[in-house]
CSV table of C-alpha atoms in Angstrom, one decimal:
chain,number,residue,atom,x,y,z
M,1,UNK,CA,29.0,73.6,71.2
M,2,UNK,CA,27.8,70.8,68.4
M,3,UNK,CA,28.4,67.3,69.6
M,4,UNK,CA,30.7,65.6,67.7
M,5,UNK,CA,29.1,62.3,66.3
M,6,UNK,CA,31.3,58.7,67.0
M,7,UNK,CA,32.7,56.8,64.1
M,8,UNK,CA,30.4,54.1,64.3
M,9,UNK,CA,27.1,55.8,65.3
M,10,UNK,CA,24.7,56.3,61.9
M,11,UNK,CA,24.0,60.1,60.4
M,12,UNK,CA,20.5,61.2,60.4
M,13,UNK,CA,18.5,59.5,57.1
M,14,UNK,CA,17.7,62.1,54.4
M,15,UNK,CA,14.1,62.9,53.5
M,16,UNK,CA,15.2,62.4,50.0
M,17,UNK,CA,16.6,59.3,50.9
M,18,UNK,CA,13.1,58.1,53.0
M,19,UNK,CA,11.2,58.8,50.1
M,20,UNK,CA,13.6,56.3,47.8
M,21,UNK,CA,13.3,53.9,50.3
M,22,UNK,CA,9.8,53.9,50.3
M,23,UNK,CA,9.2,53.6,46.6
M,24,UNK,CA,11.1,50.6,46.3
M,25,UNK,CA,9.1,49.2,49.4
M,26,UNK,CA,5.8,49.7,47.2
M,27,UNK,CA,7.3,48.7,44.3
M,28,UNK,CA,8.1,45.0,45.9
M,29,UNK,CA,4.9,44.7,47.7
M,30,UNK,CA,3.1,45.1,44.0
M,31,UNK,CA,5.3,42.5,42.6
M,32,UNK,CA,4.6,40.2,45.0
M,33,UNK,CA,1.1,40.4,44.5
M,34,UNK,CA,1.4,39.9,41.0
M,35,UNK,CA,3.1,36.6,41.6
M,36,UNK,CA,0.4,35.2,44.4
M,37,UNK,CA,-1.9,33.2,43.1
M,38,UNK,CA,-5.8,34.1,43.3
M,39,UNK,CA,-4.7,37.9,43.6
M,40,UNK,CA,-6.0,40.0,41.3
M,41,UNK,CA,-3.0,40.9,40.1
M,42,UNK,CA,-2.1,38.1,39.0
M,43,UNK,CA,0.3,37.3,36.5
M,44,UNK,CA,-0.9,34.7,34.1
M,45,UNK,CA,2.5,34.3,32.4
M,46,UNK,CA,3.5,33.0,36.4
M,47,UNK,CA,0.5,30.8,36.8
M,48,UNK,CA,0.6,29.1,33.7
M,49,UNK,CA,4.2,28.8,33.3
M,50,UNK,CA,5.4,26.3,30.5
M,51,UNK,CA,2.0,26.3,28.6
M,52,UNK,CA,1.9,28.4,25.6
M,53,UNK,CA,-1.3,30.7,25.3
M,54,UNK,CA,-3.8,30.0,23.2
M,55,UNK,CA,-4.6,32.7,20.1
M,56,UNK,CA,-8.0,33.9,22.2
M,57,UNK,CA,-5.6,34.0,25.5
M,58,UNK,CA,-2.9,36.3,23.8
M,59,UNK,CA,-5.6,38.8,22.8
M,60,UNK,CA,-7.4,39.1,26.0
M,61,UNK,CA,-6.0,37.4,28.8
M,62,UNK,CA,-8.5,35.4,29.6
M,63,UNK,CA,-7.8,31.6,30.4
M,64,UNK,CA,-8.9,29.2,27.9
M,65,UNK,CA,-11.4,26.8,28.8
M,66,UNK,CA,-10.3,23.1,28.4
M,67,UNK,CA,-13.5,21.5,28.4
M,68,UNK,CA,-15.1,23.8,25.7
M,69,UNK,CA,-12.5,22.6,23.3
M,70,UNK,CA,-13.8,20.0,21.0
M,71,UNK,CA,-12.6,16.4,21.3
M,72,UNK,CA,-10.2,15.2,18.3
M,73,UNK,CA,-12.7,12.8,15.5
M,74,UNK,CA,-11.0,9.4,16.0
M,75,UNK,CA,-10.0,7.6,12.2
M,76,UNK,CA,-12.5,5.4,11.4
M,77,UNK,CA,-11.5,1.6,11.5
M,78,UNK,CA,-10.8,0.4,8.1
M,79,UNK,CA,-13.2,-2.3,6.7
M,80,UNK,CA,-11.3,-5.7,7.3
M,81,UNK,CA,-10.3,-7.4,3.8
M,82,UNK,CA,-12.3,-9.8,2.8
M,83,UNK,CA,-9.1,-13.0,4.1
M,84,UNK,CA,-8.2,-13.6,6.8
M,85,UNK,CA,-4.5,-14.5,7.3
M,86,UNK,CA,-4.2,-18.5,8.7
M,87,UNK,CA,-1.9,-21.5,7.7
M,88,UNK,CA,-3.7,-23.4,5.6
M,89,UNK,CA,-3.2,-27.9,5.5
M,90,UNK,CA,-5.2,-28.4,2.4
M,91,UNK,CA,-5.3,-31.8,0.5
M,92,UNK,CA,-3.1,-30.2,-2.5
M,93,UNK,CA,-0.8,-32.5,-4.6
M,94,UNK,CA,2.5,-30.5,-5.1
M,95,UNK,CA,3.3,-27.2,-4.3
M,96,UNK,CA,1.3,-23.9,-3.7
M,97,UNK,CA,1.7,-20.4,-2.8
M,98,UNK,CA,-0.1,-16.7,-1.3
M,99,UNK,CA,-0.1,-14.1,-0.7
M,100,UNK,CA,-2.3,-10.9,-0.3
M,101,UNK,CA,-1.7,-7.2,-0.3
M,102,UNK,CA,-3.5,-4.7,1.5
M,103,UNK,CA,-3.6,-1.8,-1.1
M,104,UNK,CA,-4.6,0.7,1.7
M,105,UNK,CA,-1.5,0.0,3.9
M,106,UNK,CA,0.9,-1.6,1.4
M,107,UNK,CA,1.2,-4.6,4.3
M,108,UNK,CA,1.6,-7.7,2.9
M,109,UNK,CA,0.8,-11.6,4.2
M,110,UNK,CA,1.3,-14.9,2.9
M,111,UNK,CA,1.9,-18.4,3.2
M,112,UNK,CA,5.8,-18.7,4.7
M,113,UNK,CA,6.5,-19.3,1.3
M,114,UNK,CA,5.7,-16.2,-0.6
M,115,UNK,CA,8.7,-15.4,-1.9
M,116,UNK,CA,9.3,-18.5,-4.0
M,117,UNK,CA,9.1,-18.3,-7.3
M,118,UNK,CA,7.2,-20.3,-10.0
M,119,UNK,CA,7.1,-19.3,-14.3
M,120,UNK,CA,4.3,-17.2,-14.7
M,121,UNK,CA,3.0,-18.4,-18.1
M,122,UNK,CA,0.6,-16.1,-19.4
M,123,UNK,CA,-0.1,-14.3,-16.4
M,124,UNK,CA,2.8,-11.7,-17.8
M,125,UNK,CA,0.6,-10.3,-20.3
M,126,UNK,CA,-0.9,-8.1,-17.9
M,127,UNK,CA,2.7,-6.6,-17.5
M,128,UNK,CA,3.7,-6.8,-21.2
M,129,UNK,CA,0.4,-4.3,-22.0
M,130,UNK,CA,0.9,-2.1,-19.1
M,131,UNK,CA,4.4,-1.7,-20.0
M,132,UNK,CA,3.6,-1.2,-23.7
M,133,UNK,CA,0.6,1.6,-22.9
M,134,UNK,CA,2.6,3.7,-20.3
M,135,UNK,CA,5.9,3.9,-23.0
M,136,UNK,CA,3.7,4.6,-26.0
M,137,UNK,CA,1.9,7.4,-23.5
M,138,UNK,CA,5.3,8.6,-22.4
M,139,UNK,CA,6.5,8.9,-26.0
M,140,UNK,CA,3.4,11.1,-26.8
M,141,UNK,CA,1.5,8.5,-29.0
M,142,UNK,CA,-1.8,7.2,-28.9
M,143,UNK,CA,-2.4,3.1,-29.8
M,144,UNK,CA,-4.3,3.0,-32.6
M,145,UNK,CA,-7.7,1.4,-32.3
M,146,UNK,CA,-6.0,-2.1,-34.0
M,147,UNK,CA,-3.5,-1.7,-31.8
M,148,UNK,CA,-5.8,-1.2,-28.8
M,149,UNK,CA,-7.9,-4.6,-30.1
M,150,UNK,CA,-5.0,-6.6,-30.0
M,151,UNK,CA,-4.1,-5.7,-26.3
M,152,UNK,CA,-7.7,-6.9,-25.8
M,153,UNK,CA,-7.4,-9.7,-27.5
M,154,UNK,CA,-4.0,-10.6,-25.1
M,155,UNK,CA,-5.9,-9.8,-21.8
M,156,UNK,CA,-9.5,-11.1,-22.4
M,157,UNK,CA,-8.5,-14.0,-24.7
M,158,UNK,CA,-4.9,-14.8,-23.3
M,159,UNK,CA,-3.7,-14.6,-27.4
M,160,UNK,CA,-0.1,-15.6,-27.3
M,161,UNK,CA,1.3,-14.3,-31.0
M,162,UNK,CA,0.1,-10.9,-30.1
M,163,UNK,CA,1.6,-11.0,-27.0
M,164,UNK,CA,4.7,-12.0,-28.4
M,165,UNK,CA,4.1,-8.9,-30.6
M,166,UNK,CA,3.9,-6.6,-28.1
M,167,UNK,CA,6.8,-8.6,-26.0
M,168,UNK,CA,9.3,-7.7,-28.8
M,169,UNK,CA,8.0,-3.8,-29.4
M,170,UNK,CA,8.3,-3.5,-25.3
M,171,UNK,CA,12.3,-4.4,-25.5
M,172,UNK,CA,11.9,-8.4,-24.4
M,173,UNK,CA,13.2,-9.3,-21.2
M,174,UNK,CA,14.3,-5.2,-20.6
M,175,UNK,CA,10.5,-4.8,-19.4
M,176,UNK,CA,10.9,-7.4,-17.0
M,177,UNK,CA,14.0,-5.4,-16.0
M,178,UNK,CA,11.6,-2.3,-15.7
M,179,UNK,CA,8.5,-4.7,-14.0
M,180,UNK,CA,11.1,-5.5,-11.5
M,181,UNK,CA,12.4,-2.0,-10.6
M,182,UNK,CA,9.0,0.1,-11.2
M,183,UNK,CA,6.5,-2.3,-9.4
M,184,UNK,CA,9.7,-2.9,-6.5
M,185,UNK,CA,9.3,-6.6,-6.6
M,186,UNK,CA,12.0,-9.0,-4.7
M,187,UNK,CA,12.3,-12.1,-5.8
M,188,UNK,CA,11.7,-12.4,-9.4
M,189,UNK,CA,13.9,-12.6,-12.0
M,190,UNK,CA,13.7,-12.2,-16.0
M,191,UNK,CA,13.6,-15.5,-17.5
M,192,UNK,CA,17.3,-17.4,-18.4
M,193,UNK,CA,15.9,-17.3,-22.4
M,194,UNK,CA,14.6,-14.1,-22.2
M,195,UNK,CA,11.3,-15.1,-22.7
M,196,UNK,CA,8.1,-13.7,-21.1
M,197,UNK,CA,6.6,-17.2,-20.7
M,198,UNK,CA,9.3,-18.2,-17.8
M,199,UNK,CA,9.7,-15.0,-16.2
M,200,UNK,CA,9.9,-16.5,-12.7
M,201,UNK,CA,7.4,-14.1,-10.3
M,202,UNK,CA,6.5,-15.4,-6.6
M,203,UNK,CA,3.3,-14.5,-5.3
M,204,UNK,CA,4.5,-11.9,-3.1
M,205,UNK,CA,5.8,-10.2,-6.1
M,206,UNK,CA,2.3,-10.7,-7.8
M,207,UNK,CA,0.2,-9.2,-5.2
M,208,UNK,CA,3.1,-6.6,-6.0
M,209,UNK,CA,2.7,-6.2,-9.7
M,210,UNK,CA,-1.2,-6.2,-9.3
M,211,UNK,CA,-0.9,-3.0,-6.7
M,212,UNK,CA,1.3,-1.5,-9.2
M,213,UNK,CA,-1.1,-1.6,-11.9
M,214,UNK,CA,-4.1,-0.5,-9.8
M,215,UNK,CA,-2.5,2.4,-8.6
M,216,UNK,CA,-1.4,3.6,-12.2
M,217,UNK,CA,2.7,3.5,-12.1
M,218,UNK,CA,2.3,0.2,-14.5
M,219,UNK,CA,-0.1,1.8,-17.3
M,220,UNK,CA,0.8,5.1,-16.3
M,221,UNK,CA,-2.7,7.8,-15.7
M,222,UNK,CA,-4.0,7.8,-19.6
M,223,UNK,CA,-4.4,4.3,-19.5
M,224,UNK,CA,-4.7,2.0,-16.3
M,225,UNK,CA,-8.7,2.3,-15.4
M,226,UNK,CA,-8.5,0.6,-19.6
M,227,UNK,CA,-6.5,-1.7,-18.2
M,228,UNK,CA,-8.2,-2.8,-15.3
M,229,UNK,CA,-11.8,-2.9,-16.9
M,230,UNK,CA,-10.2,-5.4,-19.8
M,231,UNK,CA,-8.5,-7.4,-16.8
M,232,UNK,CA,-13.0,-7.5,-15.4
M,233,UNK,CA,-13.7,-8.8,-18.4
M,234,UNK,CA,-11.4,-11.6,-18.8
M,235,UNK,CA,-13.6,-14.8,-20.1
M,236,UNK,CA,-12.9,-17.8,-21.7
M,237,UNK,CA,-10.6,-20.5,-20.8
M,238,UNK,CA,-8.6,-17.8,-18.3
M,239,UNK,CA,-11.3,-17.2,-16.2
M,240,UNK,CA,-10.7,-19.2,-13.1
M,241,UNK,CA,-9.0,-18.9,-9.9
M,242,UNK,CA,-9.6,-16.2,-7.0
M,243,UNK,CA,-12.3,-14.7,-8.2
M,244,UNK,CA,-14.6,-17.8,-8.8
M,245,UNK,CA,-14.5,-17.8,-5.0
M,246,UNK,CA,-16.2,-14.7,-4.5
M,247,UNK,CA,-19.8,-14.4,-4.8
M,248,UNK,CA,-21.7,-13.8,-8.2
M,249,UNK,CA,-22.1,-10.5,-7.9
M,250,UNK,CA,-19.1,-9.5,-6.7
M,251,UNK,CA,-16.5,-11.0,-9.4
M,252,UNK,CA,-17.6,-8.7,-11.9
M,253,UNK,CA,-15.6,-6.0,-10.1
M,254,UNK,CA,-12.4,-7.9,-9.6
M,255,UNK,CA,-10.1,-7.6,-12.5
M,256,UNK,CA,-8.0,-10.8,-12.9
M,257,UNK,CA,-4.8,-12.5,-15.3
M,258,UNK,CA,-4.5,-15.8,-14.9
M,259,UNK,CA,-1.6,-18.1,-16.0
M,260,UNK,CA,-1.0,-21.8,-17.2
M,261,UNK,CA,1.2,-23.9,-18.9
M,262,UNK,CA,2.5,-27.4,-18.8
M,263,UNK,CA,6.3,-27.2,-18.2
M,264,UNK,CA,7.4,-30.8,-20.1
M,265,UNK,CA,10.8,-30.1,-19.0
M,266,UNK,CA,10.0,-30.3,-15.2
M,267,UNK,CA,6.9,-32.6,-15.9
M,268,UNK,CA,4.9,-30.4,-14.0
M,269,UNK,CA,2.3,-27.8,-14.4
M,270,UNK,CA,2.1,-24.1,-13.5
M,271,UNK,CA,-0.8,-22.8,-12.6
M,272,UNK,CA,-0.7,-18.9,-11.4
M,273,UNK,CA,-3.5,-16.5,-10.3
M,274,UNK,CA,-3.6,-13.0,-10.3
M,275,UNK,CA,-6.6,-10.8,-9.1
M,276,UNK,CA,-7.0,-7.1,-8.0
M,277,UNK,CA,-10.0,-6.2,-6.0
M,278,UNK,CA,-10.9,-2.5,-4.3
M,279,UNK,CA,-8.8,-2.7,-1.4
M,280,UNK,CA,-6.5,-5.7,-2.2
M,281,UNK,CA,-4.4,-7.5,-4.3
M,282,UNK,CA,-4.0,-11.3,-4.3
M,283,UNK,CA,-1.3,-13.8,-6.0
M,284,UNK,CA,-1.7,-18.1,-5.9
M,285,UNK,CA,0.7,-20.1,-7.6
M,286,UNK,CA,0.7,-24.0,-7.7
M,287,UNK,CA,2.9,-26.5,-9.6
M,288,UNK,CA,2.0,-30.3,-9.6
M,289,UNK,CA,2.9,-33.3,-11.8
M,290,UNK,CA,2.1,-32.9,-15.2
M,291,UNK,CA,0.0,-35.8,-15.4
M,292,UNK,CA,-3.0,-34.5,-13.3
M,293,UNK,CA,-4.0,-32.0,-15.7
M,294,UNK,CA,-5.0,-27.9,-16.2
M,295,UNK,CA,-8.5,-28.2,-14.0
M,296,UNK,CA,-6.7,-29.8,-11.5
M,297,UNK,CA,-4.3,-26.7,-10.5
M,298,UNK,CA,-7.6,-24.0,-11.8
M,299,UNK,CA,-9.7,-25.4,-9.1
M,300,UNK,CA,-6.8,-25.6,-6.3
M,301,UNK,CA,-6.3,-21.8,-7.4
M,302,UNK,CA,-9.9,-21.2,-6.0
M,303,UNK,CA,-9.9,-23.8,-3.4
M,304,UNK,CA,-7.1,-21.9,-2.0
M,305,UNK,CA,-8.6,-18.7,-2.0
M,306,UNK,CA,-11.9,-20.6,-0.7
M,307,UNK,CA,-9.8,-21.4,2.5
M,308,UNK,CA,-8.7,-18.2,3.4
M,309,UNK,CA,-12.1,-15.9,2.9
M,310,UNK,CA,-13.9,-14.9,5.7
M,311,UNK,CA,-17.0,-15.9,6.3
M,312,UNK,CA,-19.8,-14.5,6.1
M,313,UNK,CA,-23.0,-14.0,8.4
């Protein structure tokens, strides 16, 4: 007679049921290998978890070797401008102003008072031709060759009754609007009588207009390396100020508009400097008692300038 098995004493295991058991044995063993490091079968999604494979590693597996890669070209240093940012005590009668813009970066510096403003006499015209070249370019048209003399004849020679011309054709003091809104400047202002004479520009705002028409939004493409080349060739009575500080050699690239007036109203005169070099742009302005004269405030725009050069070795 069979004896009859207790409740709680196991049956007899299966072979099919052994060989199960087995498999899933194996199958565990393998995965653990997979996931011990230095084991051949290795998983390198498990050892290199959080890093994303390289293109070479996707395709083949292999590990990527750090120090093969090559090391990232560091930028170049830019060349320093040729100032050098200080607070300057010079023996000035009256008031002056700087500033200097670094065409590269767009950063500006300046005396603490940059952002006052002083009337900009002729030193507009620069503007004024810009303005009128860019429209007539927008517009389709070419200047003619008189009308192209007579913006030379307002940026070499400083000639007021074509500027005045070309003042009027440009829509009066609705291209100062536009200098103030294409160029960004901040503190100026179009002039109370609409003229371009007192349109009231700090320095900051110069160094502003002068990046503005070295990078082509004043004259527009067709017509701003014109510009600048006539701005080189200023001569004459208007050539004074920043660049005279610069060596001989070196003046003949910066392109310059220069402004002065005697202001009998305010008994004082305006003297303003504008001059765009490679990498920067720079704006002086000085007012003083009228009494001391145009050479007095020409020489103070260069003396200025003088101060804050670097030197050289």
């Amino acid at each position: 007679m069979a004896r009859q098995r207790r409740a709680d004493e196991p049956a007899d295991a299966s072979p099919g049921k052994l060989i199960a058991i087995a498999v899933v044995l194996i199958a565990l063993v393998l995965v653990s290998l997979r996931l011990l490091p230095g084991s051949p079968f290795e998983s390198r999604a498990a050892a290199e978890w959080g890093a994303p494979a390289g293109p070479a590693e996707r395709a083949t597996g292999a590990p990527s070797d750090r120090s093969s890669r090559p090391s990232p070209t560091p930028s170049p240093t830019p060349e320093p401008l040729p100032f050098q940012a200080k607070d300057l005590d010079l023996d000035i009668e009256g008031w002056y102003s700087w500033s200097v813009l670094d065409r590269r970066s767009g950063e500006i510096v300046g005396s603490d008072n940059m952002d006052e403003t002083s009337t900009t006499a002729s030193l507009i015209k620069a503007w004024i031709v810009a303005d009128y070249l860019r429209r007539a370019d927008d517009a389709g048209q070419t200047p003619s060759d008189a009308k192209l003399a007579d913006a030379t004849k307002i940026i070499r020679d400083s000639d007021n009754t074509r500027a005045e011309q070309f003042y009027n054709t440009v829509g009066r003091s609705a291209s100062i609007k536009r200098l103030i809104s294409l160029c960004d400047l901040t503190d100026s202002k179009v002039a109370a009588d609409g003229g371009w004479s007192r349109t009231a520009l700090s320095p900051r705002d110069t160094a502003r207009m002068g990046a503005c028409i070295a990078d082509g939004r004043a004259a527009g493409p067709e017509w701003t390396k014109w510009l600048i080349d006539e701005m080189r060739l200023v001569r004459g009575a208007g050539d004074f100020g920043i660049r005279k500080a610069f060596p001989a050699a070196e003046r003949k690239t910066i392109a310059i508009k220069n402004g002065w007036i005697d202001r009998t109203r305010e008994q004082e005169m305006h003297i303003n400097c504008l001059a765009i070099g490679d990498t920067w742009t720079m704006g002086v302005m000085v007012r003083y008692p009228i009494g001391k004269g145009y050479e007095y405030g020409m020489k103070n725009c260069q003396k200025i300038t003088e101060a804050l050069l670097r030197p050289t070795t």
